[in-house]
Amino acid sequence: METFNIPATPLLMKEFLRQMGGTAVIDGGLATELELHGADLNDPLWSAKCLLTSPHLIRSVHLDYLEAGADIIITASYQATIQGFEAKGFSREQSENLLKKSVDIALEARRMYYERCSKSSSGGTGDDRILKNRPILVAASVGSYGAYLADGSEYSGCYGEAMTVNALKEFHRRRVQVLAEAGPDIIAFETVPNKIEAQAFAELLDEEHIKIPAWLTFNSKDGVNVVSGDSLLQCASIAESCKQVVAVGINCTPPRFIHDLILAIKKVTTKPIVIYPNSGERYDADRKEWVLALDKRKEGPKYEAN
């Protein structure tokens, strides 16, 4: 089985993209696929619930995405926090082990995929699966503080006037340490809704001397600013100034805004751009579901953002 030498340094993303020919494909929505596999995610932990109930489903979804051609798989830790697990009655040690488990599952899926590739004589299988030895990154997901609240505030960025950069750092600190120690290739700070949380993440990476590179992706509902109303350019500049951040971009955002947002980000950064929008829906915080943007009815299909 071929191995790929991609250094876990600030050069990681550029070297990875060089080996990939300039572009790479990120996986798709985890929660949507878990639900299709039969998982019930009606829980404050959302997709992280499966770390407790059905880790085999998470591994299966990771493998599905790799066999569909994804070059980066994101762990099931977006809504996994030590505080959230402790609220469920788990000890601090158990909570940290569950965070580590999210990375272990993704690493195991990658290993299993490479084994399948080594047994295949070609890059295809005749059934639309892609079995091709190539560089694959495991990204450890860190959702925003709003994701932990499970009240939709990661889509508004409104944490209250009392919230500070220091408070956010203390909330995320041990979580980031545990995920970094678990051995992913990169940390994905996702759906960052405001400037203070971007600043908190950047300072944490520096203060804790995190050796694993990271990306920061923001979300926008107007195609100009992040969802809190903070300037996207200011937020992206924070990512640009942090040496451990190796890419910056947008996720969980309507596709119609993506082109202009890319152009805006490129004004303040030379780092690679990460893009994974939603399917065009909006989040209804009252109903706690994704709905069609033009859907005014009480009933409607559910969607996941990523």
PDB file of C-alpha atoms in Angstrom:
ATOM      1  CA  MET A   1       0.000   0.000   0.000  1.00  0.00           C
ATOM      2  CA  GLU A   2       1.410   3.365  -1.018  1.00  0.00           C
ATOM      3  CA  THR A   3       2.032   5.944   1.697  1.00  0.00           C
ATOM      4  CA  PHE A   4       1.873   9.692   1.279  1.00  0.00           C
ATOM      5  CA  ASN A   5       4.272  12.090   2.955  1.00  0.00           C
ATOM      6  CA  ILE A   6       2.280  15.171   3.903  1.00  0.00           C
ATOM      7  CA  PRO A   7       3.947  17.154   6.705  1.00  0.00           C
ATOM      8  CA  ALA A   8       1.830  18.234   9.689  1.00  0.00           C
ATOM      9  CA  THR A   9       3.094  21.794   9.403  1.00  0.00           C
ATOM     10  CA  PRO A  10       1.749  25.108   8.089  1.00  0.00           C
ATOM     11  CA  LEU A  11       2.733  23.768   4.657  1.00  0.00           C
ATOM     12  CA  LEU A  12       0.307  20.851   4.948  1.00  0.00           C
ATOM     13  CA  MET A  13      -2.538  22.167   2.830  1.00  0.00           C
ATOM     14  CA  LYS A  14      -0.364  23.536   0.052  1.00  0.00           C
ATOM     15  CA  GLU A  15       1.602  20.283  -0.149  1.00  0.00           C
ATOM     16  CA  PHE A  16      -1.602  18.252  -0.044  1.00  0.00           C
ATOM     17  CA  LEU A  17      -3.111  20.304  -2.864  1.00  0.00           C
ATOM     18  CA  ARG A  18       0.112  20.030  -4.852  1.00  0.00           C
ATOM     19  CA  GLN A  19      -0.098  16.249  -4.638  1.00  0.00           C
ATOM     20  CA  MET A  20      -3.788  16.416  -5.580  1.00  0.00           C
ATOM     21  CA  GLY A  21      -3.158  18.546  -8.655  1.00  0.00           C
ATOM     22  CA  GLY A  22      -4.476  21.797  -7.209  1.00  0.00           C
ATOM     23  CA  THR A  23      -7.903  20.879  -5.859  1.00  0.00           C
ATOM     24  CA  ALA A  24      -9.392  18.380  -3.421  1.00  0.00           C
ATOM     25  CA  VAL A  25     -12.907  17.210  -2.606  1.00  0.00           C
ATOM     26  CA  ILE A  26     -14.344  17.422   0.925  1.00  0.00           C
ATOM     27  CA  ASP A  27     -16.984  14.943   2.032  1.00  0.00           C
ATOM     28  CA  GLY A  28     -20.644  15.909   2.357  1.00  0.00           C
ATOM     29  CA  GLY A  29     -23.215  16.092   5.137  1.00  0.00           C
ATOM     30  CA  LEU A  30     -22.587  13.549   7.860  1.00  0.00           C
ATOM     31  CA  ALA A  31     -25.891  13.826   9.721  1.00  0.00           C
ATOM     32  CA  THR A  32     -27.975  13.421   6.564  1.00  0.00           C
ATOM     33  CA  GLU A  33     -26.191  10.198   5.672  1.00  0.00           C
ATOM     34  CA  LEU A  34     -26.386   8.887   9.224  1.00  0.00           C
ATOM     35  CA  GLU A  35     -30.142   9.408   9.161  1.00  0.00           C
ATOM     36  CA  LEU A  36     -30.337   7.567   5.846  1.00  0.00           C
ATOM     37  CA  HIS A  37     -28.545   4.694   7.593  1.00  0.00           C
ATOM     38  CA  GLY A  38     -31.281   4.689  10.237  1.00  0.00           C
ATOM     39  CA  ALA A  39     -29.772   6.864  12.985  1.00  0.00           C
ATOM     40  CA  ASP A  40     -32.068   8.975  15.164  1.00  0.00           C
ATOM     41  CA  LEU A  41     -30.301  12.315  15.703  1.00  0.00           C
ATOM     42  CA  ASN A  42     -33.029  14.110  17.612  1.00  0.00           C
ATOM     43  CA  ASP A  43     -30.646  15.015  20.407  1.00  0.00           C
ATOM     44  CA  PRO A  44     -28.568  18.011  21.532  1.00  0.00           C
ATOM     45  CA  LEU A  45     -25.481  16.034  20.517  1.00  0.00           C
ATOM     46  CA  TRP A  46     -26.823  15.722  16.945  1.00  0.00           C
ATOM     47  CA  SER A  47     -24.492  13.537  14.848  1.00  0.00           C
ATOM     48  CA  ALA A  48     -22.150  13.095  17.832  1.00  0.00           C
ATOM     49  CA  LYS A  49     -24.887  10.972  19.397  1.00  0.00           C
ATOM     50  CA  CYS A  50     -23.720   8.152  17.137  1.00  0.00           C
ATOM     51  CA  LEU A  51     -20.380   8.123  18.947  1.00  0.00           C
ATOM     52  CA  LEU A  52     -22.418   6.661  21.806  1.00  0.00           C
ATOM     53  CA  THR A  53     -24.988   4.562  20.008  1.00  0.00           C
ATOM     54  CA  SER A  54     -23.675   3.484  16.611  1.00  0.00           C
ATOM     55  CA  PRO A  55     -20.030   4.280  15.815  1.00  0.00           C
ATOM     56  CA  HIS A  56     -20.141   1.660  13.071  1.00  0.00           C
ATOM     57  CA  LEU A  57     -22.551   3.892  11.149  1.00  0.00           C
ATOM     58  CA  ILE A  58     -20.097   6.787  11.306  1.00  0.00           C
ATOM     59  CA  ARG A  59     -17.341   4.573   9.924  1.00  0.00           C
ATOM     60  CA  SER A  60     -19.662   3.370   7.200  1.00  0.00           C
ATOM     61  CA  VAL A  61     -20.518   6.927   6.125  1.00  0.00           C
ATOM     62  CA  HIS A  62     -16.824   7.894   6.079  1.00  0.00           C
ATOM     63  CA  LEU A  63     -16.148   4.907   3.837  1.00  0.00           C
ATOM     64  CA  ASP A  64     -19.082   5.777   1.577  1.00  0.00           C
ATOM     65  CA  TYR A  65     -17.656   9.254   1.036  1.00  0.00           C
ATOM     66  CA  LEU A  66     -14.153   7.947   0.363  1.00  0.00           C
ATOM     67  CA  GLU A  67     -15.559   5.507  -2.173  1.00  0.00           C
ATOM     68  CA  ALA A  68     -17.490   8.384  -3.761  1.00  0.00           C
ATOM     69  CA  GLY A  69     -14.212  10.253  -4.266  1.00  0.00           C
ATOM     70  CA  ALA A  70     -13.829  12.455  -1.181  1.00  0.00           C
ATOM     71  CA  ASP A  71     -10.227  13.406  -0.402  1.00  0.00           C
ATOM     72  CA  ILE A  72     -10.973  14.897   3.043  1.00  0.00           C
ATOM     73  CA  ILE A  73     -13.262  13.331   5.633  1.00  0.00           C
ATOM     74  CA  ILE A  74     -14.499  15.316   8.622  1.00  0.00           C
ATOM     75  CA  THR A  75     -14.986  13.658  12.005  1.00  0.00           C
ATOM     76  CA  ALA A  76     -18.290  13.324  13.850  1.00  0.00           C
ATOM     77  CA  SER A  77     -17.251  15.860  16.491  1.00  0.00           C
ATOM     78  CA  TYR A  78     -18.927  19.050  15.245  1.00  0.00           C
ATOM     79  CA  GLN A  79     -21.412  19.051  18.114  1.00  0.00           C
ATOM     80  CA  ALA A  80     -19.290  16.908  20.444  1.00  0.00           C
ATOM     81  CA  THR A  81     -18.084  18.828  23.479  1.00  0.00           C
ATOM     82  CA  ILE A  82     -16.862  17.819  26.906  1.00  0.00           C
ATOM     83  CA  GLN A  83     -19.586  19.997  28.429  1.00  0.00           C
ATOM     84  CA  GLY A  84     -22.245  18.358  26.269  1.00  0.00           C
ATOM     85  CA  PHE A  85     -21.176  14.846  27.194  1.00  0.00           C
ATOM     86  CA  GLU A  86     -20.958  15.762  30.882  1.00  0.00           C
ATOM     87  CA  ALA A  87     -24.526  17.052  30.696  1.00  0.00           C
ATOM     88  CA  LYS A  88     -25.441  13.513  29.600  1.00  0.00           C
ATOM     89  CA  GLY A  89     -23.869  12.097  32.753  1.00  0.00           C
ATOM     90  CA  PHE A  90     -20.452  11.119  31.416  1.00  0.00           C
ATOM     91  CA  SER A  91     -17.281  11.762  33.396  1.00  0.00           C
ATOM     92  CA  ARG A  92     -14.563  14.093  32.146  1.00  0.00           C
ATOM     93  CA  GLU A  93     -12.406  11.104  31.170  1.00  0.00           C
ATOM     94  CA  GLN A  94     -15.265   9.422  29.320  1.00  0.00           C
ATOM     95  CA  SER A  95     -16.087  12.664  27.530  1.00  0.00           C
ATOM     96  CA  GLU A  96     -12.511  13.111  26.373  1.00  0.00           C
ATOM     97  CA  ASN A  97     -12.413   9.496  25.192  1.00  0.00           C
ATOM     98  CA  LEU A  98     -15.519  10.087  23.094  1.00  0.00           C
ATOM     99  CA  LEU A  99     -13.851  13.062  21.411  1.00  0.00           C
ATOM    100  CA  LYS A 100     -10.804  10.927  20.687  1.00  0.00           C
ATOM    101  CA  LYS A 101     -13.096   8.189  19.388  1.00  0.00           C
ATOM    102  CA  SER A 102     -14.403  10.506  16.660  1.00  0.00           C
ATOM    103  CA  VAL A 103     -10.890  10.788  15.250  1.00  0.00           C
ATOM    104  CA  ASP A 104     -10.133   7.099  15.726  1.00  0.00           C
ATOM    105  CA  ILE A 105     -13.215   6.159  13.690  1.00  0.00           C
ATOM    106  CA  ALA A 106     -12.180   8.378  10.773  1.00  0.00           C
ATOM    107  CA  LEU A 107      -8.606   7.102  10.858  1.00  0.00           C
ATOM    108  CA  GLU A 108      -9.916   3.523  10.873  1.00  0.00           C
ATOM    109  CA  ALA A 109     -12.161   4.284   7.900  1.00  0.00           C
ATOM    110  CA  ARG A 110      -9.176   5.649   5.983  1.00  0.00           C
ATOM    111  CA  ARG A 111      -7.121   2.547   6.817  1.00  0.00           C
ATOM    112  CA  MET A 112      -9.963   0.285   5.689  1.00  0.00           C
ATOM    113  CA  TYR A 113     -10.303   2.280   2.477  1.00  0.00           C
ATOM    114  CA  TYR A 114      -6.611   1.932   1.689  1.00  0.00           C
ATOM    115  CA  GLU A 115      -6.881  -1.825   2.289  1.00  0.00           C
ATOM    116  CA  ARG A 116      -9.740  -2.010  -0.193  1.00  0.00           C
ATOM    117  CA  CYS A 117      -7.666  -0.017  -2.675  1.00  0.00           C
ATOM    118  CA  SER A 118      -4.744  -2.417  -2.321  1.00  0.00           C
ATOM    119  CA  LYS A 119      -7.047  -5.323  -3.183  1.00  0.00           C
ATOM    120  CA  SER A 120      -8.408  -3.584  -6.269  1.00  0.00           C
ATOM    121  CA  SER A 121      -6.462  -3.796  -9.502  1.00  0.00           C
ATOM    122  CA  SER A 122      -7.893  -0.547 -10.865  1.00  0.00           C
ATOM    123  CA  GLY A 123      -9.322   2.746  -9.711  1.00  0.00           C
ATOM    124  CA  GLY A 124     -12.902   1.570 -10.141  1.00  0.00           C
ATOM    125  CA  THR A 125     -15.042  -1.400  -9.191  1.00  0.00           C
ATOM    126  CA  GLY A 126     -17.748  -1.393 -11.839  1.00  0.00           C
ATOM    127  CA  ASP A 127     -20.349  -0.223  -9.323  1.00  0.00           C
ATOM    128  CA  ASP A 128     -19.472   3.506  -9.187  1.00  0.00           C
ATOM    129  CA  ARG A 129     -17.174   3.094  -6.187  1.00  0.00           C
ATOM    130  CA  ILE A 130     -13.802   4.815  -6.491  1.00  0.00           C
ATOM    131  CA  LEU A 131     -10.926   2.758  -5.110  1.00  0.00           C
ATOM    132  CA  LYS A 132      -7.823   4.801  -5.775  1.00  0.00           C
ATOM    133  CA  ASN A 133      -4.735   5.192  -3.638  1.00  0.00           C
ATOM    134  CA  ARG A 134      -4.372   8.918  -3.072  1.00  0.00           C
ATOM    135  CA  PRO A 135      -3.615  11.328  -0.244  1.00  0.00           C
ATOM    136  CA  ILE A 136      -6.575  11.527   2.168  1.00  0.00           C
ATOM    137  CA  LEU A 137      -6.834  13.931   5.079  1.00  0.00           C
ATOM    138  CA  VAL A 138      -8.765  13.383   8.295  1.00  0.00           C
ATOM    139  CA  ALA A 139     -10.122  16.689   9.608  1.00  0.00           C
ATOM    140  CA  ALA A 140     -11.172  16.869  13.270  1.00  0.00           C
ATOM    141  CA  SER A 141     -14.309  18.992  13.402  1.00  0.00           C
ATOM    142  CA  VAL A 142     -14.706  21.711  16.032  1.00  0.00           C
ATOM    143  CA  GLY A 143     -18.123  23.323  15.888  1.00  0.00           C
ATOM    144  CA  SER A 144     -18.823  26.729  17.329  1.00  0.00           C
ATOM    145  CA  TYR A 145     -20.067  27.481  20.847  1.00  0.00           C
ATOM    146  CA  GLY A 146     -23.484  28.004  19.278  1.00  0.00           C
ATOM    147  CA  ALA A 147     -23.494  24.406  18.059  1.00  0.00           C
ATOM    148  CA  TYR A 148     -23.080  23.233  21.663  1.00  0.00           C
ATOM    149  CA  LEU A 149     -26.043  25.389  22.696  1.00  0.00           C
ATOM    150  CA  ALA A 150     -28.134  23.523  20.079  1.00  0.00           C
ATOM    151  CA  ASP A 151     -30.446  26.520  19.733  1.00  0.00           C
ATOM    152  CA  GLY A 152     -29.483  27.648  16.247  1.00  0.00           C
ATOM    153  CA  SER A 153     -27.182  30.422  17.475  1.00  0.00           C
ATOM    154  CA  GLU A 154     -24.343  29.207  15.258  1.00  0.00           C
ATOM    155  CA  TYR A 155     -26.555  30.537  12.469  1.00  0.00           C
ATOM    156  CA  SER A 156     -26.927  33.950  14.103  1.00  0.00           C
ATOM    157  CA  GLY A 157     -23.679  34.405  16.011  1.00  0.00           C
ATOM    158  CA  CYS A 158     -25.615  36.003  18.850  1.00  0.00           C
ATOM    159  CA  TYR A 159     -24.011  34.766  22.065  1.00  0.00           C
ATOM    160  CA  GLY A 160     -25.030  37.720  24.237  1.00  0.00           C
ATOM    161  CA  GLU A 161     -23.055  40.764  25.290  1.00  0.00           C
ATOM    162  CA  ALA A 162     -21.504  38.912  28.245  1.00  0.00           C
ATOM    163  CA  MET A 163     -19.647  36.447  26.005  1.00  0.00           C
ATOM    164  CA  THR A 164     -15.948  37.200  25.585  1.00  0.00           C
ATOM    165  CA  VAL A 165     -12.948  35.852  23.712  1.00  0.00           C
ATOM    166  CA  ASN A 166     -11.519  34.511  26.963  1.00  0.00           C
ATOM    167  CA  ALA A 167     -14.731  32.700  27.868  1.00  0.00           C
ATOM    168  CA  LEU A 168     -14.839  31.073  24.442  1.00  0.00           C
ATOM    169  CA  LYS A 169     -11.220  30.000  24.750  1.00  0.00           C
ATOM    170  CA  GLU A 170     -11.918  28.315  28.060  1.00  0.00           C
ATOM    171  CA  PHE A 171     -14.966  26.577  26.606  1.00  0.00           C
ATOM    172  CA  HIS A 172     -13.012  25.137  23.675  1.00  0.00           C
ATOM    173  CA  ARG A 173      -9.540  24.702  25.194  1.00  0.00           C
ATOM    174  CA  ARG A 174      -9.540  21.111  26.403  1.00  0.00           C
ATOM    175  CA  ARG A 175     -11.682  19.948  23.493  1.00  0.00           C
ATOM    176  CA  VAL A 176      -9.132  21.273  21.001  1.00  0.00           C
ATOM    177  CA  GLN A 177      -6.254  19.743  22.954  1.00  0.00           C
ATOM    178  CA  VAL A 178      -7.894  16.306  23.016  1.00  0.00           C
ATOM    179  CA  LEU A 179      -8.747  16.342  19.325  1.00  0.00           C
ATOM    180  CA  ALA A 180      -5.231  17.464  18.380  1.00  0.00           C
ATOM    181  CA  GLU A 181      -3.688  14.732  20.535  1.00  0.00           C
ATOM    182  CA  ALA A 182      -5.878  12.113  18.827  1.00  0.00           C
ATOM    183  CA  GLY A 183      -3.825  12.422  15.650  1.00  0.00           C
ATOM    184  CA  PRO A 184      -5.914  13.971  12.862  1.00  0.00           C
ATOM    185  CA  ASP A 185      -4.181  15.611   9.929  1.00  0.00           C
ATOM    186  CA  ILE A 186      -5.936  18.932  10.414  1.00  0.00           C
ATOM    187  CA  ILE A 187      -8.448  20.618  12.720  1.00  0.00           C
ATOM    188  CA  ALA A 188     -11.548  22.044  11.049  1.00  0.00           C
ATOM    189  CA  PHE A 189     -13.036  24.982  12.944  1.00  0.00           C
ATOM    190  CA  GLU A 190     -16.423  25.060  11.247  1.00  0.00           C
ATOM    191  CA  THR A 191     -19.424  27.359  10.956  1.00  0.00           C
ATOM    192  CA  VAL A 192     -17.643  30.153  12.833  1.00  0.00           C
ATOM    193  CA  PRO A 193     -20.377  32.790  13.142  1.00  0.00           C
ATOM    194  CA  ASN A 194     -18.623  35.826  14.561  1.00  0.00           C
ATOM    195  CA  LYS A 195     -15.340  37.642  15.006  1.00  0.00           C
ATOM    196  CA  ILE A 196     -14.805  36.870  18.694  1.00  0.00           C
ATOM    197  CA  GLU A 197     -14.932  33.120  18.141  1.00  0.00           C
ATOM    198  CA  ALA A 198     -12.496  33.370  15.244  1.00  0.00           C
ATOM    199  CA  GLN A 199     -10.177  35.309  17.532  1.00  0.00           C
ATOM    200  CA  ALA A 200     -10.631  32.717  20.285  1.00  0.00           C
ATOM    201  CA  PHE A 201      -9.676  29.861  17.966  1.00  0.00           C
ATOM    202  CA  ALA A 202      -6.624  31.681  16.620  1.00  0.00           C
ATOM    203  CA  GLU A 203      -5.402  32.532  20.125  1.00  0.00           C
ATOM    204  CA  LEU A 204      -5.982  28.972  21.342  1.00  0.00           C
ATOM    205  CA  LEU A 205      -3.845  27.528  18.566  1.00  0.00           C
ATOM    206  CA  ASP A 206      -1.028  29.842  19.592  1.00  0.00           C
ATOM    207  CA  GLU A 207      -1.386  29.601  23.375  1.00  0.00           C
ATOM    208  CA  GLU A 208      -1.568  25.816  23.440  1.00  0.00           C
ATOM    209  CA  HIS A 209       1.185  25.373  20.839  1.00  0.00           C
ATOM    210  CA  ILE A 210      -1.102  23.113  18.827  1.00  0.00           C
ATOM    211  CA  LYS A 211       1.069  21.287  16.325  1.00  0.00           C
ATOM    212  CA  ILE A 212      -1.782  20.173  14.088  1.00  0.00           C
ATOM    213  CA  PRO A 213      -2.632  22.667  11.304  1.00  0.00           C
ATOM    214  CA  ALA A 214      -6.161  24.035  11.119  1.00  0.00           C
ATOM    215  CA  TRP A 215      -8.683  25.668   8.840  1.00  0.00           C
ATOM    216  CA  LEU A 216     -11.341  28.220   9.735  1.00  0.00           C
ATOM    217  CA  THR A 217     -14.601  28.362   7.811  1.00  0.00           C
ATOM    218  CA  PHE A 218     -17.301  30.966   8.361  1.00  0.00           C
ATOM    219  CA  ASN A 219     -20.978  31.099   7.484  1.00  0.00           C
ATOM    220  CA  SER A 220     -22.881  33.936   5.865  1.00  0.00           C
ATOM    221  CA  LYS A 221     -26.547  34.686   5.243  1.00  0.00           C
ATOM    222  CA  ASP A 222     -26.173  37.844   3.172  1.00  0.00           C
ATOM    223  CA  GLY A 223     -23.178  37.073   0.978  1.00  0.00           C
ATOM    224  CA  VAL A 224     -21.178  39.937   2.507  1.00  0.00           C
ATOM    225  CA  ASN A 225     -20.692  39.434   6.248  1.00  0.00           C
ATOM    226  CA  VAL A 226     -20.612  36.466   8.578  1.00  0.00           C
ATOM    227  CA  VAL A 227     -23.982  35.630  10.110  1.00  0.00           C
ATOM    228  CA  SER A 228     -23.469  37.838  13.187  1.00  0.00           C
ATOM    229  CA  GLY A 229     -23.030  40.866  10.944  1.00  0.00           C
ATOM    230  CA  ASP A 230     -19.289  41.021  11.621  1.00  0.00           C
ATOM    231  CA  SER A 231     -17.110  41.785   8.622  1.00  0.00           C
ATOM    232  CA  LEU A 232     -16.055  38.662   6.721  1.00  0.00           C
ATOM    233  CA  LEU A 233     -12.864  40.459   5.734  1.00  0.00           C
ATOM    234  CA  GLN A 234     -11.979  41.063   9.370  1.00  0.00           C
ATOM    235  CA  CYS A 235     -12.738  37.456  10.259  1.00  0.00           C
ATOM    236  CA  ALA A 236     -10.703  36.111   7.354  1.00  0.00           C
ATOM    237  CA  SER A 237      -7.851  38.442   8.299  1.00  0.00           C
ATOM    238  CA  ILE A 238      -7.712  36.803  11.725  1.00  0.00           C
ATOM    239  CA  ALA A 239      -7.295  33.441  10.023  1.00  0.00           C
ATOM    240  CA  GLU A 240      -4.662  34.882   7.696  1.00  0.00           C
ATOM    241  CA  SER A 241      -2.602  36.191  10.622  1.00  0.00           C
ATOM    242  CA  CYS A 242      -2.486  32.833  12.442  1.00  0.00           C
ATOM    243  CA  LYS A 243       0.388  30.687  11.196  1.00  0.00           C
ATOM    244  CA  GLN A 244      -1.275  27.415  12.222  1.00  0.00           C
ATOM    245  CA  VAL A 245      -4.319  28.194  10.075  1.00  0.00           C
ATOM    246  CA  VAL A 246      -3.473  26.744   6.677  1.00  0.00           C
ATOM    247  CA  ALA A 247      -6.755  27.444   4.876  1.00  0.00           C
ATOM    248  CA  VAL A 248      -9.779  29.686   5.256  1.00  0.00           C
ATOM    249  CA  GLY A 249     -13.214  29.595   3.741  1.00  0.00           C
ATOM    250  CA  ILE A 250     -16.976  29.252   3.907  1.00  0.00           C
ATOM    251  CA  ASN A 251     -19.356  26.492   4.925  1.00  0.00           C
ATOM    252  CA  CYS A 252     -23.053  26.176   5.737  1.00  0.00           C
ATOM    253  CA  THR A 253     -23.938  29.031   3.392  1.00  0.00           C
ATOM    254  CA  PRO A 254     -26.333  29.285   0.407  1.00  0.00           C
ATOM    255  CA  PRO A 255     -24.540  28.413  -2.844  1.00  0.00           C
ATOM    256  CA  ARG A 256     -25.635  31.641  -4.537  1.00  0.00           C
ATOM    257  CA  PHE A 257     -23.305  33.617  -2.255  1.00  0.00           C
ATOM    258  CA  ILE A 258     -20.193  31.486  -2.659  1.00  0.00           C
ATOM    259  CA  HIS A 259     -18.578  33.116  -5.703  1.00  0.00           C
ATOM    260  CA  ASP A 260     -18.585  36.621  -4.248  1.00  0.00           C
ATOM    261  CA  LEU A 261     -17.479  35.358  -0.842  1.00  0.00           C
ATOM    262  CA  ILE A 262     -14.473  33.622  -2.393  1.00  0.00           C
ATOM    263  CA  LEU A 263     -13.487  36.836  -4.136  1.00  0.00           C
ATOM    264  CA  ALA A 264     -13.833  38.734  -0.864  1.00  0.00           C
ATOM    265  CA  ILE A 265     -11.697  36.271   1.098  1.00  0.00           C
ATOM    266  CA  LYS A 266      -8.986  36.355  -1.551  1.00  0.00           C
ATOM    267  CA  LYS A 267      -8.567  40.090  -0.892  1.00  0.00           C
ATOM    268  CA  VAL A 268      -7.117  39.374   2.558  1.00  0.00           C
ATOM    269  CA  THR A 269      -5.496  35.939   2.331  1.00  0.00           C
ATOM    270  CA  THR A 270      -3.118  33.987   0.138  1.00  0.00           C
ATOM    271  CA  LYS A 271      -4.010  30.726   1.879  1.00  0.00           C
ATOM    272  CA  PRO A 272      -6.002  27.997   0.126  1.00  0.00           C
ATOM    273  CA  ILE A 273      -9.765  28.527   0.103  1.00  0.00           C
ATOM    274  CA  VAL A 274     -12.068  25.907   1.636  1.00  0.00           C
ATOM    275  CA  ILE A 275     -15.662  25.827   0.390  1.00  0.00           C
ATOM    276  CA  TYR A 276     -18.504  23.534   1.390  1.00  0.00           C
ATOM    277  CA  PRO A 277     -21.875  25.294   1.162  1.00  0.00           C
ATOM    278  CA  ASN A 278     -25.275  23.937   2.074  1.00  0.00           C
ATOM    279  CA  SER A 279     -27.945  22.962  -0.412  1.00  0.00           C
ATOM    280  CA  GLY A 280     -29.697  26.314  -0.342  1.00  0.00           C
ATOM    281  CA  GLU A 281     -31.970  25.866   2.669  1.00  0.00           C
ATOM    282  CA  ARG A 282     -32.377  28.036   5.753  1.00  0.00           C
ATOM    283  CA  TYR A 283     -32.320  26.916   9.377  1.00  0.00           C
ATOM    284  CA  ASP A 284     -35.554  27.321  11.328  1.00  0.00           C
ATOM    285  CA  ALA A 285     -34.456  27.650  14.978  1.00  0.00           C
ATOM    286  CA  ASP A 286     -38.015  27.204  16.270  1.00  0.00           C
ATOM    287  CA  ARG A 287     -38.595  24.000  14.339  1.00  0.00           C
ATOM    288  CA  LYS A 288     -34.928  22.963  14.734  1.00  0.00           C
ATOM    289  CA  GLU A 289     -34.709  21.854  11.137  1.00  0.00           C
ATOM    290  CA  TRP A 290     -33.562  22.948   7.704  1.00  0.00           C
ATOM    291  CA  VAL A 291     -36.359  24.061   5.402  1.00  0.00           C
ATOM    292  CA  LEU A 292     -36.623  25.143   1.816  1.00  0.00           C
ATOM    293  CA  ALA A 293     -35.841  28.836   1.593  1.00  0.00           C
ATOM    294  CA  LEU A 294     -39.234  29.579   0.024  1.00  0.00           C
ATOM    295  CA  ASP A 295     -41.168  27.062   2.119  1.00  0.00           C
ATOM    296  CA  LYS A 296     -43.773  28.905   4.234  1.00  0.00           C
ATOM    297  CA  ARG A 297     -45.725  25.818   5.281  1.00  0.00           C
ATOM    298  CA  LYS A 298     -45.764  24.235   8.708  1.00  0.00           C
ATOM    299  CA  GLU A 299     -44.692  20.966   7.230  1.00  0.00           C
ATOM    300  CA  GLY A 300     -41.663  20.623   5.031  1.00  0.00           C
ATOM    301  CA  PRO A 301     -38.660  18.514   4.232  1.00  0.00           C
ATOM    302  CA  LYS A 302     -35.671  18.513   6.551  1.00  0.00           C
ATOM    303  CA  TYR A 303     -32.156  19.274   5.428  1.00  0.00           C
ATOM    304  CA  GLU A 304     -28.720  19.277   6.929  1.00  0.00           C
ATOM    305  CA  ALA A 305     -26.455  22.217   6.221  1.00  0.00           C
ATOM    306  CA  ASN A 306     -23.190  20.683   5.183  1.00  0.00           C
TER     307      ASN A 306
END
